[in-house]
Coordinates of C-alpha atoms and ligand atoms in Angstrom, one line a residue:
Chain X
M172 CA 23.9 41.1 45.4
S173 CA 20.8 43.1 46.3
D174 CA 17.5 42.2 44.8
Y175 CA 16.5 43.7 41.6
Q176 CA 14.1 42.8 38.8
T177 CA 15.1 43.3 35.2
I178 CA 12.3 45.0 33.2
V179 CA 12.2 44.6 29.4
G180 CA 10.0 45.8 26.7
L181 CA 10.6 44.9 23.0
E182 CA 10.0 46.7 19.8
V183 CA 10.0 44.3 16.9
H184 CA 9.9 45.4 13.3
V185 CA 8.8 42.7 10.8
Q186 CA 8.9 43.2 7.1
L187 CA 5.6 42.2 5.6
A188 CA 5.7 39.5 2.9
T189 CA 4.0 41.5 0.2
K190 CA 4.9 41.4 -3.5
S191 CA 5.1 45.2 -3.8
K192 CA 6.0 48.1 -1.5
L193 CA 3.7 49.8 0.9
F194 CA 2.8 52.9 -1.2
C195 CA 4.1 52.0 -4.7
G196 CA 4.4 49.1 -7.2
C197 CA 8.1 48.5 -6.8
P198 CA 9.1 45.0 -5.8
N199 CA 9.4 44.2 -2.1
R200 CA 12.4 41.8 -2.6
F201 CA 15.7 41.4 -0.8
G202 CA 19.0 41.2 -2.6
A203 CA 18.5 43.1 -5.9
D204 CA 21.2 45.3 -7.3
P205 CA 21.2 48.7 -5.5
N206 CA 18.7 51.3 -6.8
T207 CA 17.0 49.0 -9.3
Q208 CA 13.7 48.6 -7.4
V209 CA 12.7 52.3 -7.2
C210 CA 10.2 54.7 -8.6
P211 CA 9.2 58.4 -8.2
V212 CA 7.1 57.5 -5.1
C213 CA 9.7 55.7 -3.1
L214 CA 12.5 58.1 -4.2
G215 CA 10.3 60.9 -2.8
L216 CA 10.3 62.8 -6.1
P217 CA 8.1 65.9 -6.1
G218 CA 4.6 65.4 -7.4
S219 CA 4.5 61.7 -6.8
L220 CA 1.6 60.3 -4.7
P221 CA 1.5 57.2 -2.5
V222 CA -1.3 54.6 -2.7
I223 CA -1.8 52.1 0.1
N224 CA -1.1 48.4 -0.6
A225 CA -4.3 46.5 0.4
E226 CA -2.3 43.3 1.1
A227 CA -0.1 45.1 3.7
V228 CA -3.3 46.2 5.5
R229 CA -4.7 42.7 5.4
L230 CA -1.4 41.2 6.8
A231 CA -1.4 43.8 9.6
V232 CA -5.0 43.0 10.5
M233 CA -4.2 39.2 10.4
T234 CA -1.2 39.8 12.8
G235 CA -3.4 41.9 15.1
V236 CA -6.0 39.2 15.3
A237 CA -3.3 36.6 15.9
L238 CA -1.9 38.7 18.8
D239 CA -5.3 39.2 20.4
C240 CA -5.3 42.9 19.5
T241 CA -8.3 45.0 18.9
I242 CA -8.6 46.3 15.4
P243 CA -10.0 49.8 15.5
A244 CA -12.5 50.7 12.9
Y245 CA -10.6 53.8 11.9
T246 CA -6.8 54.1 11.4
K247 CA -4.8 56.8 9.8
W248 CA -1.3 57.7 8.6
D249 CA 1.1 60.2 10.0
R250 CA 4.4 61.8 9.0
K251 CA 7.4 61.3 11.3
Q252 CA 9.9 64.0 10.5
Y253 CA 13.6 63.5 10.7
F254 CA 16.6 63.9 8.5
Y255 CA 18.7 61.0 7.5
P256 CA 20.3 60.3 4.0
D257 CA 18.4 57.0 3.6
L258 CA 15.0 58.7 4.1
P259 CA 14.4 60.5 0.8
K260 CA 11.3 62.4 1.7
G261 CA 12.6 63.9 5.0
Y262 CA 9.8 62.0 6.8
Q263 CA 8.8 58.4 7.4
T264 CA 5.1 57.6 6.7
S265 CA 4.0 55.8 9.9
Q266 CA 1.1 55.7 12.3
F267 CA 1.1 57.8 15.4
D268 CA -2.1 58.1 17.5
L269 CA -4.4 55.7 15.7
P270 CA -2.5 52.5 14.9
I271 CA -4.1 49.7 12.9
T272 CA -4.0 47.3 15.9
E273 CA -3.5 47.8 19.6
H274 CA -4.0 46.2 23.1
G275 CA -2.9 42.7 22.3
A276 CA -1.3 39.8 24.3
L277 CA 1.1 37.0 23.7
A278 CA 1.4 34.0 26.0
I279 CA 5.0 32.7 26.5
A280 CA 6.3 29.7 28.3
C281 CA 9.8 29.9 29.7
D282 CA 11.9 27.4 31.6
E283 CA 9.0 25.0 32.3
Q284 CA 7.3 27.8 34.3
E285 CA 3.6 28.5 34.0
P286 CA 2.8 30.4 30.8
R287 CA 2.8 34.2 31.3
T288 CA 0.9 36.8 29.2
I289 CA 2.9 39.6 27.8
R290 CA 0.8 42.6 26.8
I291 CA 1.2 44.1 23.4
T292 CA 0.8 47.9 23.3
R293 CA 0.3 48.2 19.6
A294 CA 1.3 47.1 16.1
H295 CA 1.4 49.8 13.5
L296 CA 2.2 50.0 9.8
E297 CA 5.1 52.1 8.5
E298 CA 7.5 52.3 5.6
D299 CA 11.1 51.2 5.8
A300 CA 14.0 53.5 5.0
G301 CA 16.8 52.8 2.5
K302 CA 20.2 51.4 3.3
S303 CA 23.4 53.3 3.8
L304 CA 26.5 51.6 2.3
H305 CA 29.3 53.0 4.3
D306 CA 32.9 53.2 3.1
E307 CA 34.5 50.3 4.8
S308 CA 38.1 51.4 4.0
G309 CA 38.3 53.6 7.0
A310 CA 39.3 56.5 4.9
G311 CA 36.1 58.3 5.7
G312 CA 35.0 58.2 2.1
D313 CA 31.5 58.9 0.9
T314 CA 28.4 56.9 2.0
V315 CA 26.4 55.5 -0.9
I316 CA 22.6 55.2 -0.5
D317 CA 20.6 52.3 -1.9
L318 CA 16.8 53.0 -1.9
N319 CA 15.6 49.5 -2.9
R320 CA 14.3 49.0 0.7
A321 CA 12.8 52.5 1.0
G322 CA 9.0 52.2 1.2
T323 CA 8.8 48.5 1.9
P324 CA 6.1 47.6 4.4
L325 CA 7.0 47.2 8.1
L326 CA 4.9 46.3 11.0
E327 CA 6.3 47.6 14.3
I328 CA 5.1 45.5 17.2
V329 CA 5.6 47.1 20.6
S330 CA 5.3 45.2 23.8
E331 CA 4.6 46.6 27.3
P332 CA 7.5 46.3 29.7
D333 CA 6.2 43.0 30.9
L334 CA 9.2 40.8 30.3
R335 CA 11.3 40.0 33.3
S336 CA 14.5 38.4 32.0
A337 CA 16.6 37.8 29.0
A338 CA 15.2 34.3 28.8
E339 CA 11.6 35.7 28.7
A340 CA 12.6 38.1 26.0
K341 CA 13.9 35.2 23.9
A342 CA 10.8 33.2 24.6
Y343 CA 8.6 36.1 23.4
L344 CA 10.6 36.6 20.2
T345 CA 10.7 32.9 19.5
E346 CA 6.9 32.6 19.8
L347 CA 6.3 35.8 17.8
K348 CA 8.6 34.6 15.0
L349 CA 6.8 31.2 15.0
I350 CA 3.4 32.8 14.7
L351 CA 4.3 35.4 12.1
G352 CA 6.9 33.4 10.1
P353 CA 6.5 30.9 7.2
E354 CA 5.7 28.1 9.7
Y355 CA 2.2 29.5 10.5
L356 CA 0.8 32.9 9.3
G357 CA 3.5 33.7 6.8
V358 CA 3.0 37.5 7.2
S359 CA 6.8 37.8 7.2
D360 CA 9.9 35.8 6.4
C361 CA 11.1 36.8 9.8
N362 CA 14.7 36.4 8.6
M363 CA 17.0 38.3 11.0
Q364 CA 20.0 37.9 8.7
E365 CA 18.2 39.7 5.9
G366 CA 16.7 42.2 8.2
S367 CA 13.1 41.2 7.8
L368 CA 12.9 40.8 11.6
R369 CA 14.6 43.5 13.7
V370 CA 14.6 43.9 17.5
D371 CA 15.2 46.8 19.8
A372 CA 15.0 46.3 23.6
N373 CA 14.1 48.8 26.3
V374 CA 15.7 47.7 29.6
N375 CA 15.8 49.0 33.1
L376 CA 15.8 47.7 36.7
H377 CA 13.4 47.8 39.6
I378 CA 15.6 47.7 42.6
D379 CA 14.2 47.0 46.1
D380 CA 14.2 50.2 48.1
P381 CA 16.4 49.7 51.1
K382 CA 14.5 52.5 53.0
K383 CA 11.0 51.6 52.1
L384 CA 10.0 48.0 52.5
G385 CA 8.0 46.7 49.5
K386 CA 8.8 49.7 47.4
S387 CA 11.2 49.7 44.5
I388 CA 13.3 52.2 42.6
A389 CA 13.4 52.3 38.8
T390 CA 16.7 53.0 37.0
P391 CA 16.8 55.1 33.8
I392 CA 15.5 53.3 30.7
V393 CA 18.1 52.3 28.1
E394 CA 17.1 51.4 24.5
I395 CA 19.5 48.8 23.0
K396 CA 19.9 48.7 19.2
N397 CA 21.9 46.6 16.8
L398 CA 20.6 43.3 18.0
N399 CA 21.2 40.9 15.2
S400 CA 20.2 37.6 16.6
F401 CA 18.1 36.2 19.5
R402 CA 21.3 35.2 21.2
A403 CA 22.5 38.9 20.9
V404 CA 19.2 40.0 22.5
E405 CA 19.7 37.7 25.4
R406 CA 23.3 38.6 26.0
A407 CA 22.7 42.3 25.6
I408 CA 19.8 42.3 28.2
E409 CA 22.0 40.3 30.6
Y410 CA 24.9 42.7 30.1
E411 CA 22.7 45.8 30.4
A412 CA 21.1 44.6 33.6
Q413 CA 24.5 44.2 35.3
R414 CA 25.7 47.5 33.9
Q415 CA 22.7 49.3 35.2
W416 CA 23.1 47.7 38.6
R417 CA 26.8 48.9 38.8
D418 CA 25.7 52.3 37.5
W419 CA 23.0 52.5 40.2
Q420 CA 25.5 51.6 42.9
E421 CA 27.9 54.3 41.6
T422 CA 25.6 57.2 40.8
G423 CA 22.2 56.3 42.5
R424 CA 20.5 57.8 39.4
R425 CA 16.9 57.0 39.1
I426 CA 14.5 57.1 36.1
G427 CA 13.7 60.8 35.2
E428 CA 17.1 61.9 36.5
A429 CA 18.8 61.0 33.3
P430 CA 17.3 61.1 29.8
K431 CA 16.4 57.8 28.0
Q432 CA 19.7 56.6 26.5
T433 CA 20.3 54.7 23.3
R434 CA 23.1 52.1 23.4
G435 CA 24.3 49.8 20.6
W436 CA 25.2 46.2 21.2
D437 CA 28.7 45.2 20.2
D438 CA 28.5 41.5 19.7
N439 CA 32.2 40.9 19.6
A440 CA 33.0 42.9 22.6
G441 CA 30.0 41.6 24.4
K442 CA 28.8 44.9 25.7
T443 CA 26.5 47.9 25.0
I444 CA 28.1 51.2 23.9
P445 CA 26.4 54.6 24.2
Q446 CA 25.3 55.9 20.8
R447 CA 25.6 59.5 19.8
E448 CA 22.4 61.3 20.8
K449 CA 20.7 63.4 18.1
E450 CA 20.3 66.7 19.8
E451 CA 16.5 67.0 19.1
S452 CA 15.8 63.3 18.7
A453 CA 12.6 63.3 20.6
D454 CA 10.9 65.9 18.4
Y455 CA 9.5 64.1 15.3
R456 CA 6.6 66.6 14.8
Y457 CA 4.1 64.0 13.7
F458 CA 1.2 65.2 11.8
P459 CA -1.5 63.5 9.7
C460 CA -0.3 62.7 6.2
P461 CA -2.4 64.7 3.8
D462 CA -1.5 62.4 0.9
L463 CA -3.1 59.3 2.3
A464 CA -6.7 58.7 3.2
P465 CA -7.6 57.0 6.4
V466 CA -8.3 53.2 6.3
L467 CA -11.5 51.8 7.8
N468 CA -11.5 48.2 9.0
P469 CA -15.1 47.4 9.7
G470 CA -15.8 44.8 12.3
L471 CA -17.4 42.5 9.7
E472 CA -14.2 42.3 7.7
V473 CA -12.1 41.8 10.8
E474 CA -14.4 38.9 11.7
R475 CA -13.9 37.5 8.2
V476 CA -10.1 37.5 8.8
R477 CA -10.6 35.9 12.2
L478 CA -12.7 33.1 10.7
A479 CA -10.1 32.4 8.0
M480 CA -7.3 32.4 10.6
P481 CA -5.3 29.1 10.6
E482 CA -4.9 27.3 14.0
L483 CA -2.1 29.1 15.9
P484 CA 0.7 27.4 17.8
A485 CA -0.8 27.8 21.3
A486 CA -4.1 26.2 20.3
L487 CA -2.3 23.5 18.4
R488 CA -0.2 22.6 21.4
L489 CA -3.3 22.4 23.6
R490 CA -5.0 20.1 21.0
L491 CA -2.1 17.8 20.8
V492 CA -2.0 17.4 24.6
T493 CA -5.8 17.1 25.2
D494 CA -6.9 15.2 22.1
H495 CA -3.9 13.1 21.4
G496 CA -2.5 12.6 24.9
L497 CA 1.0 13.9 24.1
S498 CA 3.3 15.3 26.7
A499 CA 3.6 19.1 26.8
Y500 CA 7.2 18.7 25.8
D501 CA 6.4 16.5 22.7
A502 CA 3.6 18.9 21.7
D503 CA 6.0 21.8 21.9
V504 CA 8.7 20.1 19.9
L505 CA 6.2 19.2 17.1
V506 CA 4.4 22.6 17.0
N507 CA 7.7 24.6 17.0
Q508 CA 8.7 22.7 13.8
G509 CA 5.7 24.3 12.0
R510 CA 2.4 23.2 10.7
E511 CA 3.8 20.8 8.1
V512 CA 5.5 18.6 10.8
V513 CA 2.3 18.8 12.9
D514 CA 0.2 17.6 10.0
Y515 CA 2.7 14.8 9.3
F516 CA 2.4 13.7 12.9
L517 CA -1.4 13.8 12.8
T518 CA -1.4 11.6 9.7
V519 CA 1.0 9.1 11.3
A520 CA -1.0 9.1 14.5
A521 CA -4.3 8.6 12.8
E522 CA -3.0 5.8 10.4
S523 CA -1.0 3.9 13.0
G524 CA -3.6 4.3 15.8
D525 CA -0.9 5.1 18.4
A526 CA -0.4 8.8 18.9
K527 CA 2.3 8.5 21.6
L528 CA 4.4 6.1 19.5
A529 CA 3.9 8.3 16.5
A530 CA 5.1 11.3 18.5
N531 CA 8.2 9.4 19.6
W532 CA 9.1 8.4 16.1
V533 CA 8.5 11.8 14.6
T534 CA 10.2 13.9 17.3
Q535 CA 13.1 11.5 17.9
H536 CA 13.8 10.0 14.5
V537 CA 12.2 11.9 11.7
L538 CA 13.4 15.3 13.2
R539 CA 16.9 13.8 13.7
V540 CA 17.2 12.9 10.1
M541 CA 15.8 16.4 9.1
N542 CA 18.3 18.2 11.3
A543 CA 21.3 16.0 10.6
D544 CA 21.0 16.4 6.9
G545 CA 19.4 19.8 6.8
K546 CA 16.4 18.3 4.9
S547 CA 12.8 19.4 4.6
L548 CA 10.2 16.9 5.6
E549 CA 9.6 16.2 1.9
E550 CA 13.3 15.7 1.2
V551 CA 13.5 13.0 4.0
G552 CA 11.3 10.9 1.7
L553 CA 9.3 9.0 4.3
P554 CA 5.6 9.4 3.6
P555 CA 3.6 9.5 6.8
E556 CA 1.6 6.4 5.7
R557 CA 4.8 4.4 5.6
L558 CA 5.9 5.4 9.0
A559 CA 2.4 4.7 10.3
G560 CA 2.6 1.2 8.7
M561 CA 5.9 0.5 10.5
I562 CA 4.4 1.7 13.8
A563 CA 1.4 -0.5 13.3
K564 CA 3.6 -3.5 12.7
L565 CA 5.6 -2.7 15.8
T566 CA 2.5 -2.5 18.0
A567 CA 1.1 -5.7 16.5
G568 CA 4.4 -7.5 17.3
D569 CA 5.1 -8.2 13.7
L570 CA 8.3 -6.1 13.8
P571 CA 10.7 -6.9 16.6
S572 CA 11.4 -3.5 18.3
P573 CA 15.2 -4.0 18.5
R574 CA 15.3 -4.0 14.7
S575 CA 12.8 -1.2 14.1
R576 CA 15.6 1.5 13.8
E577 CA 17.3 -0.5 11.0
V578 CA 14.0 -0.8 9.2
F579 CA 13.3 2.9 9.6
E580 CA 16.7 3.8 8.2
L581 CA 16.4 1.5 5.3
M582 CA 12.9 2.7 4.4
I583 CA 14.4 6.1 4.0
A584 CA 17.6 5.1 2.3
D585 CA 16.1 2.8 -0.2
D586 CA 12.6 4.4 -0.5
L587 CA 10.9 1.2 0.7
D588 CA 7.7 0.4 2.6
T589 CA 8.0 -1.6 5.8
D590 CA 7.4 -5.0 4.3
A591 CA 10.0 -4.4 1.6
A592 CA 12.5 -3.1 4.2
M593 CA 11.9 -6.0 6.5
A594 CA 12.3 -8.5 3.6
K595 CA 15.6 -6.9 2.5
L596 CA 16.9 -7.1 6.1
G597 CA 15.7 -10.7 6.5
I598 CA 13.5 -9.7 9.4
A599 CA 10.6 -11.8 10.2
A600 CA 8.5 -11.8 13.3
V601 CA 9.7 -14.5 15.7
D602 CA 7.1 -17.0 16.4
E603 CA 6.5 -17.2 20.2
S604 CA 6.8 -21.0 20.2
E605 CA 10.1 -20.8 18.4
L606 CA 11.4 -18.3 21.0
V607 CA 10.3 -20.6 23.9
A608 CA 12.0 -23.5 22.2
I609 CA 15.3 -21.5 21.9
C610 CA 15.1 -20.4 25.5
R611 CA 14.4 -24.0 26.8
E612 CA 17.4 -25.3 24.8
L613 CA 19.7 -22.6 26.1
L614 CA 18.6 -23.2 29.7
L615 CA 19.2 -26.9 29.4
A616 CA 22.7 -26.3 28.0
N617 CA 23.5 -23.8 30.7
P618 CA 22.6 -25.3 34.1
R619 CA 24.9 -22.8 35.8
V620 CA 22.6 -19.9 34.7
V621 CA 19.6 -21.7 36.0
A622 CA 21.3 -22.3 39.4
D623 CA 22.3 -18.6 39.6
V624 CA 18.8 -17.4 38.9
E625 CA 17.3 -19.9 41.4
A626 CA 19.8 -18.4 43.9
G627 CA 18.3 -15.0 43.3
K628 CA 20.7 -13.6 40.7
Q629 CA 18.1 -12.8 38.0
Q630 CA 20.7 -10.9 35.9
A631 CA 22.5 -14.1 35.1
V632 CA 19.9 -14.6 32.3
G633 CA 21.7 -11.8 30.5
A634 CA 24.4 -14.3 29.5
L635 CA 21.9 -16.1 27.3
I636 CA 20.6 -13.2 25.3
G637 CA 23.5 -13.0 23.0
Q638 CA 23.3 -16.7 22.3
A639 CA 19.6 -16.4 21.6
K640 CA 20.3 -13.6 19.1
K641 CA 22.8 -15.8 17.4
R642 CA 20.2 -18.5 16.8
N643 CA 17.6 -15.9 15.6
P644 CA 18.7 -12.3 15.1
N645 CA 15.1 -11.2 15.4
A646 CA 14.8 -12.4 18.9
D647 CA 13.7 -9.6 21.2
P648 CA 16.1 -9.4 24.2
G649 CA 13.3 -8.3 26.6
R650 CA 11.1 -11.2 25.6
V651 CA 14.0 -13.7 25.8
R652 CA 14.7 -12.6 29.4
E653 CA 11.0 -12.9 30.3
I654 CA 10.6 -16.3 28.8
C655 CA 13.8 -17.6 30.5
L656 CA 12.7 -16.4 33.9
E657 CA 9.2 -17.9 33.4
L658 CA 10.7 -21.2 32.4
I659 CA 13.1 -21.3 35.4
A660 CA 10.2 -20.4 37.7
K661 CA 8.3 -23.4 36.3
G662 CA 11.3 -25.6 36.7
V663 CA 12.3 -25.5 33.0
Chain N
M119 CA 0.3 84.0 20.6
A120 CA 3.9 85.0 21.3
I121 CA 6.7 83.3 19.5
S122 CA 10.2 83.8 20.9
R123 CA 13.3 84.0 18.9
A124 CA 14.5 80.8 20.6
E125 CA 11.5 79.0 19.3
V126 CA 12.2 80.1 15.8
E127 CA 15.8 79.0 16.2
R128 CA 14.7 75.6 17.3
V129 CA 12.2 75.1 14.5
A130 CA 14.9 76.2 12.0
L131 CA 17.2 73.6 13.5
L132 CA 14.6 70.9 13.2
A133 CA 14.0 71.9 9.6
R134 CA 17.7 72.1 8.9
L135 CA 17.4 75.8 7.9
D136 CA 20.6 77.8 8.4
L137 CA 19.3 81.3 9.3
D138 CA 21.5 84.3 10.1
D139 CA 20.7 87.0 12.7
A140 CA 18.9 89.3 10.2
Q141 CA 16.7 86.4 9.0
L142 CA 15.8 85.3 12.5
E143 CA 15.0 88.9 13.4
A144 CA 12.7 89.2 10.4
L145 CA 11.1 85.8 10.7
T146 CA 10.2 85.8 14.4
P147 CA 7.4 88.4 14.1
Q148 CA 6.2 86.8 10.8
L149 CA 5.9 83.4 12.3
A150 CA 4.2 84.9 15.4
E151 CA 1.6 86.4 13.0
I152 CA 1.0 83.2 11.2
V153 CA 0.5 81.3 14.4
A154 CA -1.8 84.0 15.7
Y155 CA -3.8 83.8 12.5
V156 CA -4.2 80.0 12.8
D157 CA -4.9 80.4 16.5
S158 CA -8.1 82.4 15.7
L159 CA -9.6 79.0 14.8
A160 CA -9.6 78.3 18.5
A161 CA -12.5 80.9 18.8
V162 CA -14.8 78.5 16.9
D163 CA -17.1 76.4 19.1
T164 CA -16.2 72.8 18.3
A165 CA -18.3 71.2 21.0
G166 CA -19.9 68.0 19.6
V167 CA -17.8 68.1 16.4
E168 CA -15.9 64.9 15.6
P169 CA -12.2 65.5 15.2
M170 CA -11.0 64.8 11.7
A171 CA -7.7 63.4 10.5
H172 CA -8.1 64.4 6.9
A173 CA -9.5 67.3 5.0
V174 CA -11.1 65.0 2.3
E175 CA -14.0 62.7 3.2
L176 CA -12.3 59.7 1.5
H177 CA -11.2 56.4 3.0
N178 CA -9.8 53.1 1.9
V179 CA -8.1 54.3 -1.2
L180 CA -6.2 51.0 -1.7
R181 CA -4.5 49.3 -4.6
A182 CA -3.9 45.6 -5.3
D183 CA -0.6 44.1 -4.3
E184 CA 0.9 44.1 -7.8
V185 CA 4.4 44.8 -9.0
R186 CA 4.6 47.6 -11.5
P187 CA 7.6 48.8 -13.5
G188 CA 9.5 51.6 -11.8
L189 CA 12.5 53.6 -12.9
S190 CA 15.7 52.2 -14.5
H191 CA 18.9 52.5 -12.4
E192 CA 20.1 55.2 -14.7
A193 CA 16.9 57.2 -14.6
A194 CA 16.7 56.9 -10.8
L195 CA 20.1 58.4 -10.4
A196 CA 19.9 60.8 -13.3
N197 CA 19.2 64.0 -11.2
A198 CA 21.4 63.0 -8.2
P199 CA 23.8 65.9 -7.4
R200 CA 26.5 63.3 -6.6
K201 CA 26.5 59.6 -7.5
D202 CA 28.6 56.6 -8.4
S203 CA 27.8 53.5 -10.4
V204 CA 25.9 52.1 -7.4
G205 CA 23.9 54.8 -5.9
F206 CA 23.4 58.3 -4.4
K207 CA 26.6 59.7 -2.8
V208 CA 26.4 61.6 0.4
P209 CA 29.0 62.8 2.8
A210 CA 30.2 60.0 5.2
V211 CA 27.5 59.2 7.7
L212 CA 28.7 58.0 11.1
D213 CA 26.5 55.1 12.0
G214 CA 24.5 55.5 15.2
Ligands
ZN204 ZN1 8.6 52.7 -5.7

């Protein structure tokens, strides 16, 4: 295997979560009966005129600010001409040379490596096309067009070719989805199944030049389409890198020596397949849309959006680590669950006074219950104050830690606070003097154990722990061991 | 500015216009004349003039994000040359 570097750039389309379409008042809603959310504007009927949805502009600016983009003061609309049955006007209204946001960046962390910054070329607004319902019978019957989706607002976010592996591509997509999705900004549902987040990947290789040390050779760029999950994105990039490596060895073809190719990912076959090239696909003959006036986004208004911006995942992770002493791992787990879980943790930490223990309980136990039962935080039914109360009792020694898990489960199952759950389980804190008395009794009754420990076999104490628990089920095994060893050292 | 017949053929293809030989013969000089006419604008001195993207000095013509009634399913499909109970029918499209 020679040395090569996989080079990936991603084009991500997110459908903006507006109530109405980009240029008309039809509902922007998934799943309605075909052709029931249409009007003269989105059907492209003659004489109809588009009017820009202010909310789509606001969500695009918000996204731009979140992705560290500049928001130019002036942005305009262009027509991208192509013919396809689900594009009723014969052109897509998009943005060509003056996009609403550009020159951004997104930091990604991958495989415990140092975070890397991926540059974002631009994010522009455009309208979506309709859907083609193909004849699935295989008889080559007619295609039926549904235009409900036509004219819904999309934001196309284009990265620079800064990603270096399938894993980095996945990390980029995961972070982008976290920021834009309902967990944080909520500018989009980011639901891949429903098509509100779509990904195309541009992939090629930089191969070490065997003739010129330190130089590399680029292979032709391939655009991969039909990526329906993050897993598909990863697999397709891995497959495509290997395919291009084989192709390079066979043909020696470099970038520029073959046109940019489009390939579709076949998830079942696990490979990319060349797609039919449209003979004049590169010529979209963009020109400014005469029906739409340019949009100005003055700096003052952008600043207003920036000030109203909620705390984003990266800042939140940093705050959890620096202000609350969490591990980077715990901070990541909490933040990736969304703002609601972070706020829950913050309340538990503040009320219990122990952020680390709070993080343990939330990440290990609360999330376990959520995931196991597919429940939302609210549905779990454990208010943060109750969990904090339990943690406070644990740290104060009023709740023996071996029984804390039982208490936790019962608090959820029976909707109880800590005191009520402990009472129901018959748990009481074990008085230290009672524990010492139990240990002393056990040691007197088991001279063999004492002799073993004195001979250096400390683990012999283990035999007494079960007996101690029989006398008092709340006895803490760790504490029993400590007390026994202390007593033996003092000659019982 | 000279416009070749090949260029007219290409533009016709992009616009999905099916032109026969006689039409191409007739249209090539006509298109050349139109382009030459527009090209005369190049004689204007535009030094120091801001480029403009729109002929009307308007901006931020926006509407509130509100749903408004559109067309009924029947009305939407009323003028379709071919349709079924679901939508607009077109000849089979090969995906990709
Ligand atoms: Zn409409």
